[in-house]
Tab-separated table of C-alpha atoms in Angstrom:
chain	number	residue	atom	x	y	z
E	1	MET	CA	-5.596	48.327	14.578
E	2	ALA	CA	-5.770	46.368	17.830
E	3	ARG	CA	-2.780	45.394	19.943
E	4	VAL	CA	-3.106	41.676	20.725
E	5	VAL	CA	-0.993	39.290	22.811
E	6	VAL	CA	-1.326	35.568	22.058
E	7	THR	CA	0.244	32.910	24.282
E	8	GLY	CA	0.951	29.442	22.913
E	9	ALA	CA	1.514	31.185	19.599
E	10	ALA	CA	3.707	28.430	18.131
E	11	GLY	CA	1.004	25.819	18.686
E	12	PHE	CA	-1.866	24.586	16.555
E	13	VAL	CA	-4.666	26.908	17.729
E	14	GLY	CA	-2.536	29.827	18.916
E	15	GLY	CA	-0.585	29.880	15.664
E	16	ALA	CA	-3.749	29.923	13.565
E	17	ILE	CA	-5.151	32.829	15.586
E	18	VAL	CA	-1.895	34.780	15.226
E	19	HIS	CA	-1.930	34.234	11.463
E	20	ALA	CA	-5.543	35.447	11.146
E	21	LEU	CA	-5.062	38.525	13.348
E	22	ARG	CA	-1.909	39.597	11.536
E	23	GLY	CA	-3.709	39.023	8.264
E	24	ARG	CA	-6.318	41.593	9.184
E	25	GLY	CA	-3.675	44.124	10.238
E	26	ASP	CA	-3.556	43.781	14.036
E	27	ASP	CA	-0.328	44.378	15.963
E	28	VAL	CA	0.232	40.898	17.422
E	29	VAL	CA	2.782	39.926	20.067
E	30	ALA	CA	3.213	36.158	19.803
E	31	LEU	CA	4.546	34.388	22.905
E	32	ASP	CA	5.580	30.765	23.265
E	33	VAL	CA	8.189	28.676	25.032
E	34	ALA	CA	8.923	27.095	21.651
E	35	ARG	CA	10.780	28.992	18.951
E	36	GLY	CA	9.055	29.935	15.735
E	37	PRO	CA	8.919	32.616	13.020
E	38	GLY	CA	7.615	35.849	14.494
E	39	VAL	CA	7.372	34.323	17.970
E	40	HIS	CA	8.933	35.835	21.109
E	41	THR	CA	10.355	33.093	23.322
E	42	ALA	CA	8.681	33.272	26.735
E	43	ASP	CA	7.602	30.843	29.432
E	44	VAL	CA	4.266	32.266	30.546
E	45	SER	CA	3.963	29.688	33.321
E	46	ARG	CA	6.494	31.785	35.261
E	47	PRO	CA	6.679	35.529	35.890
E	48	GLY	CA	9.093	37.320	33.590
E	49	ASP	CA	9.776	40.228	31.259
E	50	TRP	CA	7.026	38.979	28.939
E	51	GLU	CA	4.437	40.402	31.350
E	52	LYS	CA	5.116	43.951	30.194
E	53	GLU	CA	3.719	42.996	26.776
E	54	LEU	CA	0.257	42.723	28.335
E	55	VAL	CA	0.257	46.320	29.612
E	56	GLY	CA	-2.477	48.194	27.774
E	57	ALA	CA	-3.240	45.280	25.440
E	58	ASP	CA	-6.591	45.452	23.660
E	59	LEU	CA	-6.848	41.662	23.673
E	60	VAL	CA	-5.040	38.735	25.309
E	61	VAL	CA	-5.665	35.264	23.868
E	62	HIS	CA	-4.395	32.582	26.230
E	63	ALA	CA	-3.770	29.448	24.165
E	64	ALA	CA	-0.672	28.069	25.911
E	65	ALA	CA	-1.140	24.420	26.895
E	66	VAL	CA	0.569	21.038	27.180
E	67	GLY	CA	-0.785	17.511	27.274
E	68	MET	CA	-3.210	18.225	24.429
E	69	GLY	CA	-1.518	15.879	21.961
E	70	GLY	CA	0.102	18.588	19.886
E	71	VAL	CA	2.606	17.859	17.137
E	72	GLY	CA	5.411	18.872	19.502
E	73	GLU	CA	4.440	15.947	21.757
E	74	LEU	CA	4.570	13.440	18.901
E	75	PRO	CA	7.126	10.621	19.316
E	76	PRO	CA	8.390	8.626	16.298
E	77	ILE	CA	5.696	6.302	14.919
E	78	ARG	CA	6.904	3.219	13.053
E	79	ALA	CA	5.061	0.083	12.061
E	80	GLY	CA	5.456	-2.766	14.512
E	81	ARG	CA	7.216	-0.664	17.137
E	82	PRO	CA	5.854	1.031	20.247
E	83	ALA	CA	5.449	4.771	19.853
E	84	GLY	CA	6.945	5.517	23.250
E	85	ALA	CA	5.480	7.637	26.009
E	86	SER	CA	3.333	10.480	24.703
E	87	ARG	CA	1.788	11.541	27.965
E	88	VAL	CA	2.992	14.730	29.608
E	89	PRO	CA	3.789	14.420	33.350
E	90	ALA	CA	1.036	15.677	35.633
E	91	ALA	CA	3.453	18.134	37.255
E	92	GLN	CA	4.148	19.782	33.894
E	93	MET	CA	0.443	19.978	33.090
E	94	ARG	CA	-0.157	21.591	36.475
E	95	GLN	CA	2.597	24.126	35.864
E	96	VAL	CA	1.384	25.127	32.393
E	97	LEU	CA	-2.383	24.609	32.443
E	98	LEU	CA	-3.020	25.907	35.933
E	99	GLY	CA	0.091	27.874	36.909
E	100	GLY	CA	0.387	29.434	33.456
E	101	THR	CA	-3.257	30.471	33.424
E	102	ALA	CA	-2.968	32.069	36.871
E	103	THR	CA	0.179	33.953	35.846
E	104	VAL	CA	-1.349	35.247	32.604
E	105	LEU	CA	-4.559	36.317	34.350
E	106	ASP	CA	-2.571	38.190	36.996
E	107	ALA	CA	-0.409	39.929	34.384
E	108	ALA	CA	-3.482	40.835	32.301
E	109	ALA	CA	-5.265	42.311	35.332
E	110	ARG	CA	-2.232	44.327	36.484
E	111	GLY	CA	-1.520	45.484	32.926
E	112	GLY	CA	-5.076	46.678	32.339
E	113	ALA	CA	-5.813	44.378	29.401
E	114	ARG	CA	-9.168	45.308	27.909
E	115	ARG	CA	-10.221	41.785	26.926
E	116	VAL	CA	-9.101	38.206	27.636
E	117	ILE	CA	-10.021	35.038	25.758
E	118	HIS	CA	-9.092	31.789	27.514
E	119	LEU	CA	-9.051	28.657	25.350
E	120	SER	CA	-10.117	25.439	27.045
E	121	CYS	CA	-11.528	22.212	25.586
E	122	VAL	CA	-14.272	19.657	26.022
E	123	SER	CA	-11.986	17.461	28.163
E	124	ALA	CA	-12.608	19.866	31.052
E	125	LEU	CA	-16.042	18.245	31.428
E	126	GLY	CA	-14.483	14.895	32.298
E	127	PRO	CA	-14.872	11.498	30.657
E	128	ASP	CA	-18.630	11.058	31.070
E	129	LEU	CA	-20.585	13.529	28.934
E	130	ALA	CA	-24.342	13.690	29.193
E	131	ASP	CA	-25.928	13.967	25.768
E	132	GLY	CA	-26.635	17.601	24.934
E	133	VAL	CA	-24.479	18.915	27.779
E	134	ASP	CA	-24.255	22.701	27.727
E	135	GLU	CA	-22.133	25.388	29.361
E	136	THR	CA	-24.099	25.341	32.622
E	137	ALA	CA	-22.781	21.874	33.493
E	138	PRO	CA	-20.437	22.070	36.497
E	139	VAL	CA	-16.782	21.143	36.182
E	140	GLY	CA	-14.842	19.547	39.005
E	141	LEU	CA	-12.474	16.792	39.999
E	142	THR	CA	-12.754	13.609	37.934
E	143	GLY	CA	-9.482	11.842	38.757
E	144	ASP	CA	-8.102	12.460	35.259
E	145	PRO	CA	-5.109	14.855	35.569
E	146	ARG	CA	-5.688	16.665	32.272
E	147	ALA	CA	-9.413	17.130	32.827
E	148	ASP	CA	-8.851	18.295	36.390
E	149	MET	CA	-6.192	20.842	35.365
E	150	LEU	CA	-8.384	22.209	32.587
E	151	ALA	CA	-11.322	22.499	34.968
E	152	ALA	CA	-9.179	24.226	37.596
E	153	ALA	CA	-7.905	26.683	34.977
E	154	GLU	CA	-11.493	27.497	33.972
E	155	GLN	CA	-12.354	28.109	37.612
E	156	ALA	CA	-9.375	30.476	37.902
E	157	VAL	CA	-10.690	32.432	34.912
E	158	GLY	CA	-14.124	32.560	36.513
E	159	ALA	CA	-12.642	33.955	39.728
E	160	ALA	CA	-10.694	36.593	37.791
E	161	THR	CA	-13.840	37.599	35.919
E	162	ALA	CA	-15.690	37.973	39.206
E	163	SER	CA	-12.904	40.344	40.293
E	164	GLY	CA	-13.435	42.547	37.246
E	165	LEU	CA	-11.285	41.053	34.475
E	166	PRO	CA	-13.292	41.008	31.207
E	167	ALA	CA	-12.650	37.393	30.229
E	168	THR	CA	-14.404	34.707	28.205
E	169	ILE	CA	-13.789	30.955	28.223
E	170	LEU	CA	-14.033	29.189	24.865
E	171	ARG	CA	-14.380	25.458	25.388
E	172	LEU	CA	-13.366	23.876	22.090
E	173	GLY	CA	-14.746	20.648	20.713
E	174	ASP	CA	-12.457	18.211	18.897
E	175	ALA	CA	-10.418	20.667	16.840
E	176	TYR	CA	-8.831	19.339	13.652
E	177	GLY	CA	-7.248	20.654	10.487
E	178	PRO	CA	-3.815	21.812	9.277
E	179	ARG	CA	-1.126	21.439	11.991
E	180	ALA	CA	-3.505	19.663	14.378
E	181	GLY	CA	-1.729	16.894	16.223
E	182	ARG	CA	-4.388	15.231	18.349
E	183	TRP	CA	-7.139	14.857	15.754
E	184	THR	CA	-5.204	15.014	12.469
E	185	VAL	CA	-1.492	14.182	12.350
E	186	TRP	CA	-1.595	11.499	15.055
E	187	PRO	CA	-4.493	9.501	13.525
E	188	VAL	CA	-3.029	9.752	10.017
E	189	LEU	CA	0.407	8.466	11.040
E	190	LEU	CA	-1.081	5.696	13.180
E	191	LEU	CA	-3.376	4.632	10.344
E	192	ARG	CA	-0.422	4.515	7.974
E	193	ALA	CA	1.471	2.346	10.444
E	194	GLY	CA	-1.509	-0.017	10.824
E	195	ARG	CA	-1.788	0.774	14.512
E	196	PHE	CA	-4.977	2.825	14.937
E	197	VAL	CA	-8.012	0.885	16.163
E	198	LEU	CA	-11.686	1.658	16.632
E	199	LEU	CA	-12.960	0.965	20.124
E	200	ASP	CA	-16.350	-0.758	20.185
E	201	GLY	CA	-16.680	-0.223	16.447
E	202	GLY	CA	-16.062	3.530	16.614
E	203	THR	CA	-19.560	4.306	17.867
E	204	GLY	CA	-18.368	6.963	20.345
E	205	TRP	CA	-19.340	10.574	19.623
E	206	LEU	CA	-16.994	13.391	18.629
E	207	ASN	CA	-17.709	17.103	18.295
E	208	PRO	CA	-15.405	17.987	15.374
E	209	VAL	CA	-14.634	21.648	14.744
E	210	HIS	CA	-12.306	22.801	11.976
E	211	ILE	CA	-9.553	25.231	12.924
E	212	ASP	CA	-10.969	27.902	10.599
E	213	ASP	CA	-14.172	27.876	12.645
E	214	VAL	CA	-12.178	27.998	15.901
E	215	VAL	CA	-10.352	31.129	14.746
E	216	ALA	CA	-13.574	32.804	13.612
E	217	ALA	CA	-15.238	31.983	16.939
E	218	ALA	CA	-12.345	33.456	18.938
E	219	ILE	CA	-12.412	36.690	16.941
E	220	ALA	CA	-16.193	36.945	17.296
E	221	ALA	CA	-16.063	36.366	21.060
E	222	ALA	CA	-13.307	38.960	21.476
E	223	GLY	CA	-15.528	41.578	19.855
E	224	SER	CA	-18.682	40.795	21.826
E	225	GLU	CA	-19.475	42.489	25.135
E	226	ALA	CA	-22.224	39.926	25.689
E	227	ALA	CA	-19.571	37.188	25.806
E	228	VAL	CA	-17.752	38.684	28.813
E	229	GLY	CA	-17.988	36.351	31.801
E	230	GLU	CA	-19.351	33.502	29.696
E	231	VAL	CA	-18.258	29.937	29.033
E	232	LEU	CA	-19.007	29.154	25.397
E	233	HIS	CA	-18.776	25.855	23.528
E	234	VAL	CA	-17.156	25.955	20.095
E	235	THR	CA	-18.227	23.010	17.934
E	236	GLY	CA	-18.717	22.270	14.263
E	237	PRO	CA	-22.052	22.175	12.464
E	238	ALA	CA	-22.755	18.577	13.510
E	239	PRO	CA	-21.316	15.800	15.674
E	240	ALA	CA	-19.815	12.667	14.150
E	241	THR	CA	-18.978	9.192	15.345
E	242	VAL	CA	-15.322	8.204	15.674
E	243	ALA	CA	-15.814	5.762	12.786
E	244	GLU	CA	-17.163	8.525	10.528
E	245	PHE	CA	-14.383	10.929	11.480
E	246	VAL	CA	-11.472	8.491	11.194
E	247	GLY	CA	-13.040	7.022	8.078
E	248	CYS	CA	-12.314	10.324	6.307
E	249	TYR	CA	-8.599	9.828	6.931
E	250	SER	CA	-8.809	6.176	5.869
E	251	ARG	CA	-10.304	7.230	2.534
E	252	MET	CA	-7.562	9.837	2.018
E	253	LEU	CA	-4.985	7.114	2.630
E	254	GLU	CA	-6.899	4.553	0.553
E	255	LEU	CA	-6.865	2.204	3.517
E	256	PRO	CA	-9.584	-0.080	4.875
E	257	VAL	CA	-11.526	0.864	7.974
E	258	PRO	CA	-9.398	0.189	11.089
E	259	ARG	CA	-10.133	-3.001	12.980
E	260	SER	CA	-12.391	-2.840	16.019
E	261	VAL	CA	-11.313	-3.792	19.539
E	262	PRO	CA	-13.469	-3.908	22.689
E	263	ALA	CA	-12.857	-0.765	24.721
E	264	ARG	CA	-12.474	-2.748	27.944
E	265	VAL	CA	-9.706	-4.875	26.399
E	266	TYR	CA	-7.819	-1.888	25.019
E	267	GLY	CA	-8.197	-0.017	28.304
E	268	ALA	CA	-6.865	-2.943	30.309
E	269	LEU	CA	-3.901	-3.354	27.941
E	270	ASP	CA	-3.197	0.369	28.102
E	271	ASP	CA	-3.208	0.288	31.899
E	272	ALA	CA	-0.879	-2.736	31.878
E	273	ALA	CA	1.483	-1.028	29.431
E	274	HIS	CA	1.714	2.043	31.641
E	275	ALA	CA	2.329	-0.142	34.689
E	276	VAL	CA	5.222	-1.741	32.817
E	277	GLY	CA	6.515	1.693	31.879
E	278	ARG	CA	6.393	2.898	35.472
E	279	LEU	CA	8.191	-0.215	36.714
E	280	ARG	CA	10.804	0.032	33.994
E	281	GLY	CA	11.348	3.686	34.880
E	282	ARG	CA	11.937	2.838	38.521
E	283	VAL	CA	14.387	0.060	37.655
E	284	GLU	CA	16.300	2.289	35.230
E	285	SER	CA	16.341	5.122	37.773
E	286	ARG	CA	17.867	2.822	40.378
E	287	ARG	CA	20.459	1.589	37.917
E	288	ALA	CA	21.360	5.126	36.885
E	289	SER	CA	21.827	6.154	40.501
E	290	GLY	CA	23.957	3.086	41.203
E	291	GLU	CA	21.425	1.676	43.650
E	292	SER	CA	21.224	-2.109	43.590
E	293	GLU	CA	17.756	-3.589	43.639
E	294	PRO	CA	17.359	-5.999	46.557
E	295	ALA	CA	16.598	-9.569	45.566
E	296	ARG	CA	13.969	-11.700	47.217
E	297	GLY	CA	15.320	-13.124	50.473
E	298	GLY	CA	18.736	-11.562	49.859
E	299	ARG	CA	20.985	-10.067	52.474
E	300	PRO	CA	23.056	-6.937	52.063
E	301	GLY	CA	26.632	-7.564	51.159
E	302	SER	CA	29.643	-5.324	51.434
E	303	GLY	CA	29.270	-1.854	49.912
E	304	GLY	CA	25.469	-2.159	49.967
E	305	GLU	CA	25.419	-4.815	47.215
E	306	THR	CA	22.994	-7.709	47.461
E	307	ASP	CA	24.425	-11.190	47.912
E	308	ARG	CA	22.656	-12.846	44.979
E	309	ALA	CA	24.391	-16.198	45.665
E	310	ALA	CA	22.147	-16.525	48.707
E	311	VAL	CA	18.988	-16.198	46.598
E	312	PRO	CA	17.554	-19.479	45.341
E	313	ALA	CA	16.103	-19.418	41.870
E	314	VAL	CA	13.112	-21.243	40.482
E	315	GLY	CA	14.295	-24.801	39.933
E	316	ALA	CA	17.124	-24.413	42.468
E	317	ALA	CA	16.719	-28.038	43.488
E	318	GLU	CA	17.989	-29.050	40.052
E	319	HIS	CA	20.439	-26.138	39.758
E	320	PRO	CA	21.712	-25.216	43.216
E	321	ASP	CA	24.083	-22.555	41.827
E	322	ALA	CA	21.316	-20.628	40.025
E	323	THR	CA	20.332	-17.154	41.181
E	324	GLY	CA	16.856	-15.618	41.148
E	325	PRO	CA	15.591	-12.699	39.087
E	326	SER	CA	15.342	-9.243	40.627
E	327	THR	CA	12.091	-7.914	42.040
E	328	GLY	CA	11.795	-5.525	39.086
E	329	ALA	CA	12.203	-8.348	36.562
E	330	VAL	CA	9.581	-10.446	38.357
E	331	ALA	CA	7.134	-7.508	38.448
E	332	LEU	CA	7.664	-6.729	34.781
E	333	GLY	CA	7.090	-10.367	33.891
E	334	LEU	CA	3.889	-10.482	35.914
E	335	VAL	CA	2.453	-7.359	34.285
E	336	ARG	CA	3.389	-8.587	30.805
E	337	GLY	CA	1.724	-11.910	31.566
E	338	ILE	CA	-1.439	-10.171	32.736
E	339	GLY	CA	-1.421	-8.039	29.580
E	340	ALA	CA	-1.088	-11.131	27.422
E	341	ARG	CA	-4.095	-12.735	29.106
E	342	LEU	CA	-6.147	-9.567	28.680
E	343	ALA	CA	-5.303	-9.551	24.984
E	344	ALA	CA	-6.862	-12.955	24.407
E	345	GLY	CA	-8.783	-12.797	21.158
E	346	VAL	CA	-6.718	-9.847	19.871
E	347	ASP	CA	-3.965	-10.424	17.275
E	348	PRO	CA	-0.801	-10.256	19.428
E	349	HIS	CA	1.412	-9.457	16.433
E	350	GLN	CA	-0.303	-6.167	15.672
E	351	ARG	CA	0.261	-3.248	18.000
E	352	MET	CA	-2.667	-1.029	18.924
E	353	ASP	CA	-2.217	2.661	19.528
E	354	LEU	CA	-4.465	5.690	19.914
E	355	GLY	CA	-1.586	8.123	20.396
E	356	PRO	CA	-2.611	10.910	22.806
E	357	LEU	CA	-6.245	9.835	22.855
E	358	ALA	CA	-7.615	8.224	25.965
E	359	VAL	CA	-10.318	5.573	25.903
E	360	ALA	CA	-12.775	8.181	27.193
E	361	ASP	CA	-12.026	10.482	24.228
E	362	VAL	CA	-13.259	7.939	21.676
E	363	THR	CA	-16.084	6.262	23.594
E	364	ARG	CA	-18.215	9.269	24.559
E	365	THR	CA	-21.927	8.662	24.658
E	366	GLY	CA	-22.820	12.356	24.775
E	367	ARG	CA	-22.646	15.324	22.407
E	368	LEU	CA	-22.038	18.997	23.170
E	369	ALA	CA	-24.674	21.681	22.823
E	370	GLY	CA	-23.214	24.641	20.920
E	371	ASP	CA	-26.019	27.195	20.533
E	372	ARG	CA	-25.052	29.581	23.305
E	373	ILE	CA	-22.124	31.140	21.426
E	374	THR	CA	-24.438	32.111	18.569
E	375	GLU	CA	-26.730	33.920	21.002
E	376	ALA	CA	-23.800	35.759	22.616
E	377	THR	CA	-21.715	36.627	19.554
E	378	GLY	CA	-23.714	35.932	16.410
E	379	TRP	CA	-21.079	33.421	15.288
E	380	ARG	CA	-22.087	30.027	13.990
E	381	PRO	CA	-19.910	27.251	12.503
E	382	ARG	CA	-19.564	27.260	8.737
E	383	VAL	CA	-17.184	24.370	7.983
E	384	ASP	CA	-18.933	21.004	7.922
E	385	LEU	CA	-16.996	17.736	8.158
E	386	ALA	CA	-16.817	17.147	4.398
E	387	ASP	CA	-15.506	20.659	3.721
E	388	GLY	CA	-13.155	20.577	6.705
E	389	MET	CA	-11.672	17.241	5.707
E	390	SER	CA	-11.219	18.472	2.138
E	391	ARG	CA	-9.213	21.457	3.420
E	392	THR	CA	-7.267	19.171	5.729
E	393	GLU	CA	-6.500	16.703	2.941
E	394	THR	CA	-4.997	19.476	0.828
E	395	TRP	CA	-2.618	20.376	3.670
E	396	LEU	CA	-1.728	16.749	4.394
E	397	ARG	CA	-0.898	16.093	0.736
E	398	ASP	CA	1.164	19.262	0.479
E	399	ARG	CA	3.201	18.087	3.494
E	400	GLY	CA	3.634	14.561	2.172
E	401	LEU	CA	1.766	13.048	5.101
E	402	LEU	CA	-0.468	10.949	2.856
E	403	GLY	CA	2.492	9.296	1.172
E	404	VAL	CA	3.554	5.668	1.125
E	405	ASN	CA	1.746	3.594	3.719
E	406	GLU	CA	3.874	1.632	6.156
E	407	PRO	CA	2.967	-2.090	6.335
E	408	SER	CA	2.154	-3.182	9.863
E	409	ARG	CA	4.115	-6.087	11.262
E	410	THR	CA	2.169	-9.322	10.988
E	411	ARG	CA	4.725	-11.794	12.218
């Protein structure tokens, strides 16, 4: 019986690994900042008492992460209404993905852990994948916060391995299945709400891997000396286009194929929406702090207030007593106007939403190579897309997630 410590144990991948290891009789210490059955509450992004659990551990599986589109990051999704911000702040991603990894690696090294498995994902390679890209491809700065943090975490693992820590990086493909947020629950709820769209017809490539294969790959890598110091891709038996993958959920829901939108249009609208969100956040922050927003051409009045009577409005010649809108209101109006122009040709009454997925996630032109893990561990994927979606459908139906479809707002 092995003694295993799993971080991120209340999450999608970490929880599945905990379940499998306990099922085979291992003594598992499950750590997560979130509460859950059989989970010890611990923030592994900061030093703490949890570090003593790693002393003498046979295996440490580091699965703690944020910004991956997990169910815990899921805002309410209703037809005809914006889903709200789903993106995790870059500072929080830095603290968990990079700071947490460094802290766990340090604790594992000081505690004499015999084996470490670090879970990463394909996003570490950045938005532009070359077809057939393998584990020798370099990772580095891309400008995308999540990709950059994942890449930096992988580099930290590599440095620890060079210093003698027996670690392996598993770079997961697009993991789906029971409890998966990013590639299961999110798409299903957005499809039900009539909000999910296919970019450029859904021709982008995915590398789907069912959670049962992910768990089997992690266990195989943990038991293989040849995997120490390696970066290994974990993918399913075959790639699939976004249209093929999402089409499985559409069939479960008995819904038509989602409408297609040009990727450049969706990307521009997404950028405009986030600009609006940032501006709104600044305006609300100023209001909450009691700071008055200066108006165009205004002069400070008593107590720091702006003398709005001195600000002419549009049409002031006809209405000399009118006052002008604030800078924030003008900026918001401009960005909304730009967004409306960018949406020309797209039904303005139907909201479009990809949830936690970025444009780059669903427009990839390249596919991952996944043969190296078989050479190092003997593991190979067993769950093809049809089988994986059948298992996933059973879970979705049991949870009532394939229930009554919500009509999207059309007027």
